[in-house]
Amino acid sequence: QVQLLESGGGSVQAGGSLRLSCTSSGHIDSTYCLAWFRQAPGKEREAVAAIEDDGRPYYVPAVKGRFTVSQDNAHDTLFLQMETLKPEDSAMYYCAASYGRWCGGTWSLGAEYAYWGQGTQVTVSS
């Protein structure tokens, strides 16, 4: 059974940095797409970034150049390094996983992911 566990959220001032982690267990497929989504109160869930098993990253325009998605060599942990944080980055951040496929053009669609973590809160104050 696949399990995802996020950590690393917290409260920072605008311009600060945070690094989120997502530890996965229970998967055996070497082909996958791992992603970060976020949801702020009263707003729709939105994609943030994703990475394929070969390391190819994907970003939404709002975070490109500020956030970096990566994974460890064992491919068990997904990271999101967030720099120059803005108040509008405040949200609950979730990691998601889809196995047996690459990210492709639909990487930003939540329906593409079968597995989700519980989320970690990021709060950026101005």
C-alpha positions as a printed Julia matrix, in Angstrom:
126×3 Matrix{Float64}:
   0.0    0.0     0.0
   1.44   3.35   -1.07
   1.81   5.96    1.63
   2.98   9.56    1.29
   4.01  11.71    4.23
   4.81  15.41    3.92
   6.91  17.48    6.29
   8.76  20.77    6.41
   5.95  23.28    6.42
   5.94  26.28    8.72
   5.6   30.03    9.02
   8.05  32.42    7.39
   8.19  36.04    6.39
   7.92  37.13    2.79
  11.22  36.61    1.01
  12.07  33.63    3.18
  12.63  29.99    2.27
  11.26  26.59    3.18
  12.0   23.06    2.09
   9.19  20.56    1.95
   9.75  16.81    1.95
   7.49  13.94    1.01
   8.51  10.43    1.97
   6.93   7.61    0.01
   6.65   3.94    0.82
   4.97   0.87   -0.58
   5.54   1.5    -4.28
   7.49  -0.72   -6.65
   7.03   0.91  -10.05
  10.13   2.51  -11.55
   8.03   4.74  -13.83
   6.19   7.5   -12.04
   5.22  11.12  -11.75
   5.45  12.81   -8.34
   3.89  16.21   -7.81
   3.22  19.0    -5.36
  -0.17  20.65   -5.17
  -1.43  23.37   -2.86
  -4.76  24.64   -1.66
  -5.43  27.92    0.1
  -8.64  28.49    2.11
 -11.55  29.22   -0.19
  -9.55  28.43   -3.31
  -9.3   25.52   -5.7
  -6.45  23.07   -5.37
  -3.7   23.93   -7.83
  -0.61  22.23   -9.15
   2.77  23.59   -8.17
   5.48  21.32   -9.56
   6.17  17.74  -10.58
   9.06  15.44  -11.42
   9.36  12.25  -13.4
  11.48   9.23  -12.54
  14.19  10.47  -14.91
  14.33  13.78  -13.07
  12.53  15.96  -15.59
  10.84  18.79  -13.68
   7.62  20.63  -14.38
   6.5   23.95  -12.86
   3.56  26.28  -13.04
   4.51  29.83  -14.11
   3.75  31.29  -10.68
   6.6   29.39   -9.03
   9.09  28.88  -11.84
  12.43  30.38  -10.88
  11.55  30.4    -7.17
  10.73  26.75   -6.43
  12.81  23.68   -7.21
  11.42  20.15   -7.24
  13.83  17.25   -6.74
  14.09  13.73   -5.41
  16.71  11.76   -3.55
  18.85   9.07   -5.21
  16.75   6.28   -3.78
  13.66   7.94   -5.26
  11.91   7.58   -1.94
  11.75  11.23   -1.01
  10.37  14.15   -2.96
  11.49  17.69   -2.15
  10.23  21.16   -2.87
  12.72  23.92   -2.19
  10.83  27.19   -2.0
  12.69  30.49   -2.22
  11.57  34.11   -2.22
   8.26  33.12   -0.72
   5.28  35.43   -1.1
   2.11  35.72    0.99
   0.18  34.24   -1.94
   2.22  31.05   -1.55
   0.45  30.4     1.75
  -1.52  27.18    1.5
  -1.68  23.56    2.52
   0.84  21.73    0.36
   0.21  18.15   -0.71
   2.39  15.64   -2.47
   0.8   13.28   -4.96
   1.99  10.22   -6.84
   1.07   8.47  -10.03
   2.8    5.2   -10.86
   3.21   3.47  -14.18
   3.22   6.69  -16.18
   5.29   9.78  -16.84
   4.03  13.25  -16.04
   3.4   14.48  -19.56
   1.09  17.29  -20.55
  -1.53  16.45  -17.94
   0.79  16.61  -14.95
  -1.1   19.51  -13.41
  -4.42  17.68  -13.23
  -5.18  16.3    -9.78
  -7.23  13.48  -11.28
  -4.03  12.01  -12.72
  -2.77  11.07   -9.24
  -4.01   8.08   -7.3
  -2.08   8.7    -4.1
  -2.02  11.76   -1.88
  -0.41  12.78    1.36
  -2.13  14.51    4.27
  -0.53  17.88    3.61
   1.78  20.32    5.35
   0.88  23.95    6.03
   2.93  26.83    4.66
   2.19  30.33    5.91
   4.0   33.37    4.52
   3.5   36.68    6.28
   4.06  40.08    4.7
